[in-house]
Tab-separated table of C-alpha atoms and ligand atoms in Angstrom:
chain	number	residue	atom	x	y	z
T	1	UNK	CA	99.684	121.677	28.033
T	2	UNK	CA	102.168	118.841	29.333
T	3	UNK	CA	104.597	120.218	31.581
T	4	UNK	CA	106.898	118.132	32.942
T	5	UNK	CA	110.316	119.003	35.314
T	6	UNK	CA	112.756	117.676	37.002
T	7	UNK	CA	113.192	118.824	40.543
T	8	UNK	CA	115.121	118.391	43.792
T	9	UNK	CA	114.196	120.131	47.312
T	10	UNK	CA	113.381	123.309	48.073
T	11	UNK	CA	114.903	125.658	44.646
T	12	UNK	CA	112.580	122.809	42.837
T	13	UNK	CA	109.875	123.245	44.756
T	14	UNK	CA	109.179	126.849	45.554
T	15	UNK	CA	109.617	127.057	41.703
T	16	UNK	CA	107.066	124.440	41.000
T	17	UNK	CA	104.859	126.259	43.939
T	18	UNK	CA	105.312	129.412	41.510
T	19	UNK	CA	104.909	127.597	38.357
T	20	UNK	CA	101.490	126.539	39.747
T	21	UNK	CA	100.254	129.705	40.663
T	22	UNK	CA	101.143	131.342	37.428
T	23	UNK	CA	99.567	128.542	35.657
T	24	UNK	CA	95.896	129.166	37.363
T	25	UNK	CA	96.203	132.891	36.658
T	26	UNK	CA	96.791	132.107	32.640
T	27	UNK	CA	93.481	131.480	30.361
T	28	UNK	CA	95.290	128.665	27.747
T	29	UNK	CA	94.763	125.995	30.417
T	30	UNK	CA	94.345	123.137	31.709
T	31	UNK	CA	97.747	122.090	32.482
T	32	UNK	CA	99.012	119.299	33.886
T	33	UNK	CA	102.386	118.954	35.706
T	34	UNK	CA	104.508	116.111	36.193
T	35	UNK	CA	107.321	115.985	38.811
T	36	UNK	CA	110.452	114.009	38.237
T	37	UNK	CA	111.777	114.539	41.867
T	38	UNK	CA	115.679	113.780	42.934
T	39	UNK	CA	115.790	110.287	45.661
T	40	UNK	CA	119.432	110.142	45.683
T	41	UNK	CA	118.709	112.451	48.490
T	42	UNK	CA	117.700	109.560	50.448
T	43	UNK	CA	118.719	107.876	53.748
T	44	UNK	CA	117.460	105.492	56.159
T	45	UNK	CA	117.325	106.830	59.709
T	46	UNK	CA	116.234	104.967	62.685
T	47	UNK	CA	114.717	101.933	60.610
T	48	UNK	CA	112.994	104.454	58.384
T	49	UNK	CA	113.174	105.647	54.655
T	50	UNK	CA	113.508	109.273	54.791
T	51	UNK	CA	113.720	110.837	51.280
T	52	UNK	CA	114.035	114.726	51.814
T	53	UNK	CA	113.600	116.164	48.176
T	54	UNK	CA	110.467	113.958	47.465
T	55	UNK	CA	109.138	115.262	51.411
T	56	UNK	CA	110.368	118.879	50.233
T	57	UNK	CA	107.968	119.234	47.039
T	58	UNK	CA	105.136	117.589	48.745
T	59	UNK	CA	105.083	119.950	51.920
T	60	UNK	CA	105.689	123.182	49.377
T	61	UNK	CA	103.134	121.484	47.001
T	62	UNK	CA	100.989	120.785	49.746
T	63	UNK	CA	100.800	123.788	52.395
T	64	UNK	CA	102.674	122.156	54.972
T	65	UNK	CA	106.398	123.009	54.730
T	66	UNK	CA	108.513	125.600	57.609
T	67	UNK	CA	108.507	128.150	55.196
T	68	UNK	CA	111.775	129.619	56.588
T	69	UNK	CA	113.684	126.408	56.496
T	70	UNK	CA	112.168	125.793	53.262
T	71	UNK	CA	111.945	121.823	53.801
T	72	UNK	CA	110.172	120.441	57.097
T	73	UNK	CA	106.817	120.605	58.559
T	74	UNK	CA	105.672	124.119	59.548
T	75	UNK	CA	104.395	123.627	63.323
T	76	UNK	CA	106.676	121.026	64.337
T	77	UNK	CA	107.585	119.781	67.674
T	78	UNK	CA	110.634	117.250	68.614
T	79	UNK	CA	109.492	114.938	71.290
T	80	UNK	CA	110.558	111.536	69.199
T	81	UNK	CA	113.854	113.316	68.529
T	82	UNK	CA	114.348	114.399	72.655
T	83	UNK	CA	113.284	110.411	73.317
T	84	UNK	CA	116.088	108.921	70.587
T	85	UNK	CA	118.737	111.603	71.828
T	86	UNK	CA	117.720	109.995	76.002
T	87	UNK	CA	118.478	106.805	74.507
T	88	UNK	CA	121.438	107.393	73.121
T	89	UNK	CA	120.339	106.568	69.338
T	90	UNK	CA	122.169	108.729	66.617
T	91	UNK	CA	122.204	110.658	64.623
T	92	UNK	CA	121.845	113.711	66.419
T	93	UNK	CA	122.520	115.950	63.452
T	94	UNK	CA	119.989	115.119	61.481
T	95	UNK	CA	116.461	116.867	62.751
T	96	UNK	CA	113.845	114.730	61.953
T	97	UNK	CA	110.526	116.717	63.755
T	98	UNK	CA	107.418	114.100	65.222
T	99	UNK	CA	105.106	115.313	62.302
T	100	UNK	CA	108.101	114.434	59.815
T	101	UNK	CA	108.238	111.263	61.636
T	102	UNK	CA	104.474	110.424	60.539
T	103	UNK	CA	105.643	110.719	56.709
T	104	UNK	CA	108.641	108.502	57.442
T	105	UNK	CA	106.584	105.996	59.344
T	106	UNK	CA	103.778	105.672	56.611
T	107	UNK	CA	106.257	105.460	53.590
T	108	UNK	CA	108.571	102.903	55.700
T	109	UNK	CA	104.999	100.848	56.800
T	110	UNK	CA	103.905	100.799	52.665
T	111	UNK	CA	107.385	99.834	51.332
T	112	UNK	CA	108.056	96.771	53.796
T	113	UNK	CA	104.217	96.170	52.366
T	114	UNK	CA	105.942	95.500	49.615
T	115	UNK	CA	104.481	98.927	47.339
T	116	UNK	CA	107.087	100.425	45.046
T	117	UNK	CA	108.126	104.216	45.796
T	118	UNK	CA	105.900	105.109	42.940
T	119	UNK	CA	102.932	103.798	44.658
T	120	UNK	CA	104.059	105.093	47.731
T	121	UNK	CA	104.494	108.724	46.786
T	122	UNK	CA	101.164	108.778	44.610
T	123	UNK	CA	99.334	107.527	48.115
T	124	UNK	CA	101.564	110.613	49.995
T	125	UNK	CA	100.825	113.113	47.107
T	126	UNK	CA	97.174	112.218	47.776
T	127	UNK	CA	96.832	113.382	50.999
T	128	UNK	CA	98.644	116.648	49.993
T	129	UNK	CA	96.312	117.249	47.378
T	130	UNK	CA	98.514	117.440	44.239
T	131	UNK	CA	96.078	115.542	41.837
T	132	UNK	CA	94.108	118.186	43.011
T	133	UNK	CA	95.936	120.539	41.395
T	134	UNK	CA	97.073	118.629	38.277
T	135	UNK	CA	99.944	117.623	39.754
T	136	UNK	CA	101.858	114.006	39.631
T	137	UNK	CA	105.011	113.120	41.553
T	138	UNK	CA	107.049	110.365	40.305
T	139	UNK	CA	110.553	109.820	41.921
T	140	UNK	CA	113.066	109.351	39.792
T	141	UNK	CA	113.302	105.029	40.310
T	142	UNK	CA	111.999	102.606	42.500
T	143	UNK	CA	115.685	101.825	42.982
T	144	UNK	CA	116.813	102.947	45.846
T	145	UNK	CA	120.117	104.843	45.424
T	146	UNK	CA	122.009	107.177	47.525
T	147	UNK	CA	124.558	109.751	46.510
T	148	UNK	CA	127.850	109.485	48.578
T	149	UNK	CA	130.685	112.109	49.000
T	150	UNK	CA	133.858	110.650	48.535
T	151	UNK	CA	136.305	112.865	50.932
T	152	UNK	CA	140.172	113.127	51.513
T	153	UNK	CA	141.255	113.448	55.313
T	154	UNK	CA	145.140	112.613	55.950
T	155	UNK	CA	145.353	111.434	52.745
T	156	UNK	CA	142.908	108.552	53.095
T	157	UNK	CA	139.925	108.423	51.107
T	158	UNK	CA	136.357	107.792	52.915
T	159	UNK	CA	133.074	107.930	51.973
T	160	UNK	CA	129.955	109.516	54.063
T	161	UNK	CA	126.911	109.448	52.584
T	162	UNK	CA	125.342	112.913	51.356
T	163	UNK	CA	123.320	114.062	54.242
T	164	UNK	CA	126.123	113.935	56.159
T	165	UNK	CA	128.231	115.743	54.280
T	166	UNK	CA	125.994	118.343	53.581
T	167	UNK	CA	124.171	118.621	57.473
T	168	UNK	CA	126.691	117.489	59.712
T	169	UNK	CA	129.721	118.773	58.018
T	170	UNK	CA	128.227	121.633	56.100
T	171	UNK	CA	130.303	121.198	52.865
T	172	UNK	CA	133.323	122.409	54.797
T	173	UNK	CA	135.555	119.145	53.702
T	174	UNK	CA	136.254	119.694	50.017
T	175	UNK	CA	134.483	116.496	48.338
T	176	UNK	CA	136.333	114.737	45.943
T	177	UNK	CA	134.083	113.294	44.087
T	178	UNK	CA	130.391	111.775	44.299
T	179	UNK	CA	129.723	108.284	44.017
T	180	UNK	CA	125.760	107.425	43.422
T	181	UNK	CA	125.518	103.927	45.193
T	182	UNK	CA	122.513	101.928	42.638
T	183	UNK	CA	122.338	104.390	39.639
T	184	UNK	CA	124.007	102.590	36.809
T	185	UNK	CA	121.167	99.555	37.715
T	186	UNK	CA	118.128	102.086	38.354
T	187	UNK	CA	115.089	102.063	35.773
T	188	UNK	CA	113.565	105.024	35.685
T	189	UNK	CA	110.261	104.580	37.524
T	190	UNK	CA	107.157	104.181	35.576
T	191	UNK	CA	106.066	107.281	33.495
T	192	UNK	CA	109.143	109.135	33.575
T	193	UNK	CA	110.672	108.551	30.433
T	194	UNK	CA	107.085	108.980	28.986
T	195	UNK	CA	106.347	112.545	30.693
T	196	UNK	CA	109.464	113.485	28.997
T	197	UNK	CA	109.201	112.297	26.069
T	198	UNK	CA	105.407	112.968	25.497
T	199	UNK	CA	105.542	116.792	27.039
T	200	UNK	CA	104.761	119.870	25.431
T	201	UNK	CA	107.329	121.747	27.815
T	202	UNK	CA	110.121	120.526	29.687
T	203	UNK	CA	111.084	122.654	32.400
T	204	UNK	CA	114.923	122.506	34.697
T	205	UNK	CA	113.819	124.006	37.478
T	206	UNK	CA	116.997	126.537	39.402
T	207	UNK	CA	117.805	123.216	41.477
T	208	UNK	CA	121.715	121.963	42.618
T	209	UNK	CA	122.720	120.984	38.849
T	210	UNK	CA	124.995	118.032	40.694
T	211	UNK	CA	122.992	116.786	43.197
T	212	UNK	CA	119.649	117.343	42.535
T	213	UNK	CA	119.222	117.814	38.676
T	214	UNK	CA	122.865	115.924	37.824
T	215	UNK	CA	121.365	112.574	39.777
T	216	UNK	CA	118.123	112.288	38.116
T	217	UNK	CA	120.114	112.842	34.614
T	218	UNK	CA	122.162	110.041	35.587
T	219	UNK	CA	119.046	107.998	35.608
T	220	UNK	CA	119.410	105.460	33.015
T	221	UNK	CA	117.377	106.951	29.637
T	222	UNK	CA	116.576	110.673	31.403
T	223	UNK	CA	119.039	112.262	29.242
T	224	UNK	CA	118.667	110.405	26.498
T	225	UNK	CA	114.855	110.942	26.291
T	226	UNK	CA	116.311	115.040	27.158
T	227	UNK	CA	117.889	114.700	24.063
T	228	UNK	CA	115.175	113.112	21.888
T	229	UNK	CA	112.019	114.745	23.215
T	230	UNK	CA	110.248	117.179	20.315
T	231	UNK	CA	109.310	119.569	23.820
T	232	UNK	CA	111.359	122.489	24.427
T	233	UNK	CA	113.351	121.986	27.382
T	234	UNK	CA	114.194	125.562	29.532
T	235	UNK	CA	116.294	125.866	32.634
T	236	UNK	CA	116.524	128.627	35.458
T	237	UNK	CA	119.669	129.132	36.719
T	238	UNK	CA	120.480	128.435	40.447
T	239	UNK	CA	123.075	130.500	40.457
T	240	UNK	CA	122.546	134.645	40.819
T	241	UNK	CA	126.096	136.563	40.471
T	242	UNK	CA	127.879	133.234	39.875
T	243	UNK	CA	127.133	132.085	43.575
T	244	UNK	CA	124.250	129.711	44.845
T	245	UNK	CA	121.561	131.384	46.772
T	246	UNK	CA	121.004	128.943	49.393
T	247	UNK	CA	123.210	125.805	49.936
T	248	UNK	CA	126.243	124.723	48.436
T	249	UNK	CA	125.986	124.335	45.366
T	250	UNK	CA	129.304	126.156	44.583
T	251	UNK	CA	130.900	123.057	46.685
T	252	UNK	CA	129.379	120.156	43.945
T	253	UNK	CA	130.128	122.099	40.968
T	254	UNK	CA	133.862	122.254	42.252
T	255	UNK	CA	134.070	118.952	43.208
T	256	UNK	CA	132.806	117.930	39.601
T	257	UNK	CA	135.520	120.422	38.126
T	258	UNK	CA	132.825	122.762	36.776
T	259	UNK	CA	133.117	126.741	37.648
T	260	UNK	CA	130.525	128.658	39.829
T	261	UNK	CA	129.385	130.549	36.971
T	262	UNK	CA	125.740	130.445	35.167
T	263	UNK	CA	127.430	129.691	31.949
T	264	UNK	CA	129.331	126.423	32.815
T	265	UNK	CA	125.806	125.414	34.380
T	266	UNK	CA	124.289	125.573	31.132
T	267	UNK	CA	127.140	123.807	30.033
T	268	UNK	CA	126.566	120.267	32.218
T	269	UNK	CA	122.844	120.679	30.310
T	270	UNK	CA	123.867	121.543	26.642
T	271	UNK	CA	123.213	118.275	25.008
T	272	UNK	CA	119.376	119.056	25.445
T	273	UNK	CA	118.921	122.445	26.789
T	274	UNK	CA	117.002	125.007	24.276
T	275	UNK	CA	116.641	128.132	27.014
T	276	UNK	CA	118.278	129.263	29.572
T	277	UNK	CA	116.889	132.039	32.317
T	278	UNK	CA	119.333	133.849	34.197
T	279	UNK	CA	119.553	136.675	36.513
T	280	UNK	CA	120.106	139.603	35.115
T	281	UNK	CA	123.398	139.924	37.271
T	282	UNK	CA	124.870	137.387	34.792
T	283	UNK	CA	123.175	138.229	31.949
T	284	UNK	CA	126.622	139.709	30.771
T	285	UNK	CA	128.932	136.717	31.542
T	286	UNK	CA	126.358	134.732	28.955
T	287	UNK	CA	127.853	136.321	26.006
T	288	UNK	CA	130.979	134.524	26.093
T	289	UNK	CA	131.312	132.841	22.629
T	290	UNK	CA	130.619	129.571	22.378
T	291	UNK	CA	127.893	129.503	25.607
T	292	UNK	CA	124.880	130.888	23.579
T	293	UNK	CA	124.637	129.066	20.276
T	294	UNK	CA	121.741	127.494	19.676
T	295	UNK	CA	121.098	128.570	23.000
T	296	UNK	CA	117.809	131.126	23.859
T	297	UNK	CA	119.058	133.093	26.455
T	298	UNK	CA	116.547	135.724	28.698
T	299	UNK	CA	117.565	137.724	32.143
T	300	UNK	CA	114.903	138.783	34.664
T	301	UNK	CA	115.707	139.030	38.648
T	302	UNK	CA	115.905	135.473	39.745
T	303	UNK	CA	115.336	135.713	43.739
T	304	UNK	CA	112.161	134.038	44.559
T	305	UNK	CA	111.878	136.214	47.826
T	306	UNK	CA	108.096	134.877	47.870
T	307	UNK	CA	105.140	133.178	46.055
T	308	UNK	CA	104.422	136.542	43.577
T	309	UNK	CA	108.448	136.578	42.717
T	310	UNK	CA	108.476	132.592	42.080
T	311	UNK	CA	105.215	132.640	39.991
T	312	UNK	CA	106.491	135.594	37.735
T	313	UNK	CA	109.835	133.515	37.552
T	314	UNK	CA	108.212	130.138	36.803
T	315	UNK	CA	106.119	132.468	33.899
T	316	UNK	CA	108.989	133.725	32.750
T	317	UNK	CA	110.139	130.469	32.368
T	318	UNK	CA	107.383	129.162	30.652
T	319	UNK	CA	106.876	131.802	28.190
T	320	UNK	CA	110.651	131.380	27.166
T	321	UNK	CA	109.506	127.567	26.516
T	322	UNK	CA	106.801	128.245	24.921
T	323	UNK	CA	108.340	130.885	22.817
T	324	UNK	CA	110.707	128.180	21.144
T	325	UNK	CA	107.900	125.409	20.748
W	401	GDP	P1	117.670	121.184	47.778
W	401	GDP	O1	117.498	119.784	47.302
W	401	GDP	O2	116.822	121.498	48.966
W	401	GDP	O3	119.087	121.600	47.919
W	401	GDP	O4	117.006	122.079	46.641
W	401	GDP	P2	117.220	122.141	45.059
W	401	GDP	O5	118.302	121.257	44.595
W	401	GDP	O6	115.888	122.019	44.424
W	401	GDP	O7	117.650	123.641	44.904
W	401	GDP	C1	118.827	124.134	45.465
W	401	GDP	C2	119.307	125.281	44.635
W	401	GDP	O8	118.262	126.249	44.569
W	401	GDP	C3	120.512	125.990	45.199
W	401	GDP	O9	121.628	125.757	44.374
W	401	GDP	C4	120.120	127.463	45.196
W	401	GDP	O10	121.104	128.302	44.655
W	401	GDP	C5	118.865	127.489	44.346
W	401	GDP	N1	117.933	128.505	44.790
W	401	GDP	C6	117.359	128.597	45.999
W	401	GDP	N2	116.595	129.701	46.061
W	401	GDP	C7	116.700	130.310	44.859
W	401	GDP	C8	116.159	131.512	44.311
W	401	GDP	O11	115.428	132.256	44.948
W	401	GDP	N3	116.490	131.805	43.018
W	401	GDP	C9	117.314	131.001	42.274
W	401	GDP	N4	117.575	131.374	41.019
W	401	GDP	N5	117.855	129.870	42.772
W	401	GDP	C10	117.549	129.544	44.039
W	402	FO1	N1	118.786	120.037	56.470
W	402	FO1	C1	119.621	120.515	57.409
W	402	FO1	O1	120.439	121.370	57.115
W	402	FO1	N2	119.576	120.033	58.704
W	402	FO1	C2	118.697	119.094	59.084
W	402	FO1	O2	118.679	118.692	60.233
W	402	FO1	C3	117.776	118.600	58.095
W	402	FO1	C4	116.796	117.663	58.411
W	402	FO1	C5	115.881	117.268	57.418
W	402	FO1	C6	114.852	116.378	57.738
W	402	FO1	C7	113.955	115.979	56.772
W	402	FO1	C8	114.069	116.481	55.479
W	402	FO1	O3	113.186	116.110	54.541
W	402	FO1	C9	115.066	117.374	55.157
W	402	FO1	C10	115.978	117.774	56.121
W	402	FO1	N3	117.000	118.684	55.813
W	402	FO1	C11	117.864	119.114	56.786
W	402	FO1	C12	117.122	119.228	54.482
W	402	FO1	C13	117.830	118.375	53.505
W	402	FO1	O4	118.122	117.081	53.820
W	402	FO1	C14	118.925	119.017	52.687
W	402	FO1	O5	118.828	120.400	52.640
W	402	FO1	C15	118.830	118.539	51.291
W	402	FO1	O6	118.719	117.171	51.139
W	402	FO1	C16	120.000	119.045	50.482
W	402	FO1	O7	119.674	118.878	49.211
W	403	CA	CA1	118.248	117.767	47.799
């Protein structure tokens, strides 16, 4: 089977980490997986391209993330950091650890090279072993593009760009809107129109539906090929009892004017989505009229506290898709 999803950092990831496990426990195999991962995420630091959701899925993928942070290297020291603090170089809020550094490095030497991000990723993915596993990683374009926060201070407007909105300021200033800088002229990147359209399941994976999921949709042709594809397409909510489990994901969906609920995250997917998992905390708040036509609706408990809880979610998942095929 053809799997393909769309993913941004860690929800994406310890998903797909699940997904995969689940997958070598099942006897209908092989499967192959193909990643679609978020880059508006992206930001150079210091000289270098750092893309975090892209680094995210290859250290969960891989066996080499901080588990606790949930993005990062596990193990990691800070002596490049300590050395660009004594110099005076900023940012400080961003903390970018000396085995991080290696990634940035490597992708910054191949790009200046003058390899696309495609090519780049495929040669990172590599060394993680994900074709190992069956796994591809494609980011979403070769384009770079970088999601902005538009924010309101003393009634002036100002942009920052979306690390620093999120890290540095924590989502405390309401944003007003978000402004992708190089998405209306970014191709998708080779093979991801085709892994959706040619999949036998597409899977949403319970990622930020605005800044992880909602960029890679705005990715000239994603949704359309959503819409067209003859796969089943099957989303896990992010949300558990209306309210992210990790980030701030209630932040985005207000700034978009969309409530924190599970059903009004459906909604920003409707014009493609065929199932919908939730928790069963909001199982209930589904049945509003209007949110479940055509719509295949299941509950199970949605916390991935650890591998066992993501892989039963990520089957859950996959027997809802395959259950409308
Ligand atoms: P990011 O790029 O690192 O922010 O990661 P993603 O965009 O892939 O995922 C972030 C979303 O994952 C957040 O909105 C969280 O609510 C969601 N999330 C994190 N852990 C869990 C979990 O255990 N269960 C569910 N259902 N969602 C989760
Ligand atoms: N998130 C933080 O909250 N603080 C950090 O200092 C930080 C550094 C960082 C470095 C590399 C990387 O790949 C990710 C990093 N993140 C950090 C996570 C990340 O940028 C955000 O959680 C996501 O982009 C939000 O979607
Ligand atoms: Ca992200």
């Amino acid at each position: 089977m053809r799997i393909t999803a769309l993913a941004g950092g860690v929800g994406g990831a310890r998903f797909l980490r699940g997904l995969l496990h689940h997958l070598s426990g099942r006897s209908d195999g092989p499967h192959t997986l193909t990643i679609i991962g978020n880059t508006g995420d992206d930001i150079t630091l210091f000289g270098l391209r750092v893309c975090p959701d892209i680094d995210t899925l290859l250290y969960t993928l891989g066996g080499g993330v901080h588990e606790g942070q949930g993005w990062g290297r596990a193990d990691e020291t800070f002596a490049v950091q300590g050395e660009l603090k004594a110099y005076g170089a900023s940012p400080q809020w961003f903390g970018l650890g000396d085995r991080d550094f290696g990634t940035h490095i490597v992708r910054s030497q191949w790009l200046a090279q003058g390899h696309t991000l495609s090519e780049v990723t495929a040669r990172l993915a590599q060394r993680w072993g994900l074709p190992e596993q069956g796994v591809t990683l494609l980011p979403m374009t070769d384009v770079p593009v970088e999601t902005h926060v538009v924010l309101e201070e003393d009634g002036e407007q100002r942009a920052v760009h979306f690390q620093e909105w999120w890290v540095r300021m924590q989502a405390a200033v309401p944003a007003q809107r978000f402004v992708v800088a190089g998405l209306d002229r970014a191709a998708a990147a080779p093979g991801v129109l085709d892994a959706i359209r040619n999949a036998d399941v597409v899977l949403l994976p319970p990622s930020n539906p605005v800044v992880s999921i909602g960029i890679v949709l705005g990715v000239p042709g994603v949704r359309d090929a959503l819409r067209g594809t003859a796969a089943p397409v099957v989303g896990v909510s992010p949300l558990i009892g209306g309210a992210p489990v990790r980030g701030h994901a209630d932040a985005c969906l207000s700034a978009i004017g969309v409530e924190s609920t599970t059903a009004a995250v459906a909604g920003l997917y409707s014009d493609f989505l065929d199932g919908w998992l939730v928790d069963d905390a909001d199982a209930a708040s589904m049945q509003a009229p209007g949110t479940s036509r055509g719509l295949r609706v299941e509950a199970m408990p949605l916390l991935m506290r650890d591998l066992e809880h993501a892989a039963r979610i990520a089957g859950g998942a996959f027997d809802l898709a395959l259950g409308l095929r």
